[in-house]
């Protein structure tokens, strides 16, 4: 009688056993635990990313404001700037105001100097990086301010843009307060874990102001005659 194929092959096969109910429960528990850990990790990572953006953004914005304010203060001091050196008020024989004219050459010079100094100071601050508490990486708000600081790299600033704004407001009967301010805008890129974040900030500071006695033409009060100049 011929031997069976099984016997001829010389191999022995183990019979497949279906996993027991206890084993199925263990696998299910392990799967649930792993899924919970993964979900917790993803939530922590998302929370940490948001906190890091917030903390680093606040530090960078403070650096931009500080750099601009210091630069403007130095520029105004070096050039001995006051209202009369920047703005000329034209009057008729009776003292009525005919026009308000800005020295755009001087304004542009001040804007360029301020932008250059602010960029130098901001780049120096960027070279030091921004310190973020280690707790911020945990993704939990109340831990964000705790732990040793981790320095995040900040890319150098490409350019600081400055432009002037002029405003007129009532200062009493037949008196108008004229304010001239300089606005700066800078964008800084912070290197965060998993990518980078561009932070843009606009800062404004008063350059000079003066109370003008007499009726200011409506064209200036409506903004159409506002002074304007910017850093080239």
CSV table of N, CA, C and O in Angstrom, one decimal, residues 37-54 136-141 192-194 197:
chain,number,residue,atom,x,y,z
A,37,UNK,N,-1.2,55.8,24.6
A,37,UNK,CA,0.1,56.5,24.6
A,37,UNK,C,0.4,57.3,23.4
A,37,UNK,O,0.9,58.4,23.5
A,38,UNK,N,0.0,56.8,22.2
A,38,UNK,CA,0.2,57.5,21.0
A,38,UNK,C,-0.6,58.8,20.9
A,38,UNK,O,-0.2,59.8,20.6
A,39,UNK,N,-1.9,58.6,21.4
A,39,UNK,CA,-2.8,59.8,21.4
A,39,UNK,C,-2.3,60.9,22.4
A,39,UNK,O,-2.3,62.1,22.1
A,40,UNK,N,-1.8,60.4,23.6
A,40,UNK,CA,-1.2,61.3,24.5
A,40,UNK,C,0.0,62.0,24.0
A,40,UNK,O,0.2,63.2,24.2
A,41,UNK,N,0.9,61.3,23.3
A,41,UNK,CA,2.1,61.9,22.7
A,41,UNK,C,1.7,62.9,21.7
A,41,UNK,O,2.3,64.0,21.6
A,42,UNK,N,0.8,62.6,20.8
A,42,UNK,CA,0.4,63.5,19.8
A,42,UNK,C,-0.2,64.8,20.4
A,42,UNK,O,0.0,65.9,19.9
A,43,UNK,N,-1.1,64.6,21.4
A,43,UNK,CA,-1.6,65.8,22.1
A,43,UNK,C,-0.6,66.6,22.7
A,43,UNK,O,-0.6,67.9,22.7
A,44,UNK,N,0.4,66.0,23.4
A,44,UNK,CA,1.5,66.7,24.0
A,44,UNK,C,2.3,67.4,23.0
A,44,UNK,O,2.7,68.6,23.2
A,45,UNK,N,2.6,66.8,21.9
A,45,UNK,CA,3.4,67.4,20.8
A,45,UNK,C,2.7,68.6,20.3
A,45,UNK,O,3.3,69.7,20.0
A,46,UNK,N,1.4,68.5,20.0
A,46,UNK,CA,0.6,69.6,19.5
A,46,UNK,C,0.6,70.8,20.5
A,46,UNK,O,0.7,71.9,20.2
A,47,UNK,N,0.4,70.4,21.8
A,47,UNK,CA,0.4,71.4,22.8
A,47,UNK,C,1.7,72.1,23.0
A,47,UNK,O,1.8,73.3,23.2
A,48,UNK,N,2.8,71.3,22.9
A,48,UNK,CA,4.1,71.8,23.1
A,48,UNK,C,4.4,72.8,21.9
A,48,UNK,O,5.1,73.8,22.1
A,49,UNK,N,4.0,72.4,20.7
A,49,UNK,CA,4.3,73.3,19.5
A,49,UNK,C,3.6,74.7,19.7
A,49,UNK,O,4.2,75.7,19.4
A,50,UNK,N,2.4,74.6,20.2
A,50,UNK,CA,1.7,75.9,20.4
A,50,UNK,C,2.3,76.7,21.5
A,50,UNK,O,2.4,78.0,21.4
A,51,UNK,N,2.7,76.1,22.6
A,51,UNK,CA,3.3,76.8,23.7
A,51,UNK,C,4.7,77.4,23.3
A,51,UNK,O,5.0,78.5,23.6
A,52,UNK,N,5.5,76.6,22.5
A,52,UNK,CA,6.8,77.0,22.0
A,52,UNK,C,6.6,78.3,21.1
A,52,UNK,O,7.4,79.2,21.2
A,53,UNK,N,5.6,78.2,20.2
A,53,UNK,CA,5.4,79.4,19.4
A,53,UNK,C,5.0,80.6,20.2
A,53,UNK,O,5.5,81.7,19.9
A,54,UNK,N,4.2,80.4,21.2
A,54,UNK,CA,3.8,81.5,22.0
A,54,UNK,C,4.9,82.1,22.8
A,54,UNK,O,5.1,83.3,22.8
A,136,UNK,N,8.2,74.1,28.7
A,136,UNK,CA,7.3,74.4,27.5
A,136,UNK,C,7.3,73.2,26.6
A,136,UNK,O,6.3,73.1,25.8
A,137,UNK,N,8.3,72.4,26.6
A,137,UNK,CA,8.3,71.2,25.7
A,137,UNK,C,7.3,70.1,26.1
A,137,UNK,O,7.1,69.2,25.4
A,138,UNK,N,6.8,70.3,27.4
A,138,UNK,CA,5.9,69.2,27.9
A,138,UNK,C,4.5,69.4,27.3
A,138,UNK,O,3.6,68.5,27.4
A,139,UNK,N,4.2,70.6,26.8
A,139,UNK,CA,2.8,70.8,26.2
A,139,UNK,C,1.8,71.1,27.2
A,139,UNK,O,0.6,71.1,27.0
A,140,UNK,N,2.2,71.5,28.5
A,140,UNK,CA,1.2,71.8,29.6
A,140,UNK,C,1.5,73.2,30.0
A,140,UNK,O,2.6,73.6,30.3
A,141,UNK,N,0.4,74.0,30.0
A,141,UNK,CA,0.5,75.4,30.2
A,141,UNK,C,1.2,75.8,31.5
A,141,UNK,O,2.1,76.6,31.6
A,192,UNK,N,12.2,76.1,15.3
A,192,UNK,CA,11.5,75.3,16.4
A,192,UNK,C,11.7,73.8,16.0
A,192,UNK,O,12.0,73.4,14.9
A,193,UNK,N,11.5,72.9,17.0
A,193,UNK,CA,11.6,71.5,16.8
A,193,UNK,C,10.5,71.1,15.7
A,193,UNK,O,9.3,71.4,15.9
A,194,UNK,N,10.9,70.5,14.7
A,194,UNK,CA,10.0,70.1,13.6
A,194,UNK,C,9.7,71.1,12.6
A,194,UNK,O,8.9,70.9,11.7
A,197,UNK,N,9.3,79.0,12.5
A,197,UNK,CA,8.1,79.9,12.6
A,197,UNK,C,8.6,81.3,12.3
A,197,UNK,O,9.5,81.8,12.9
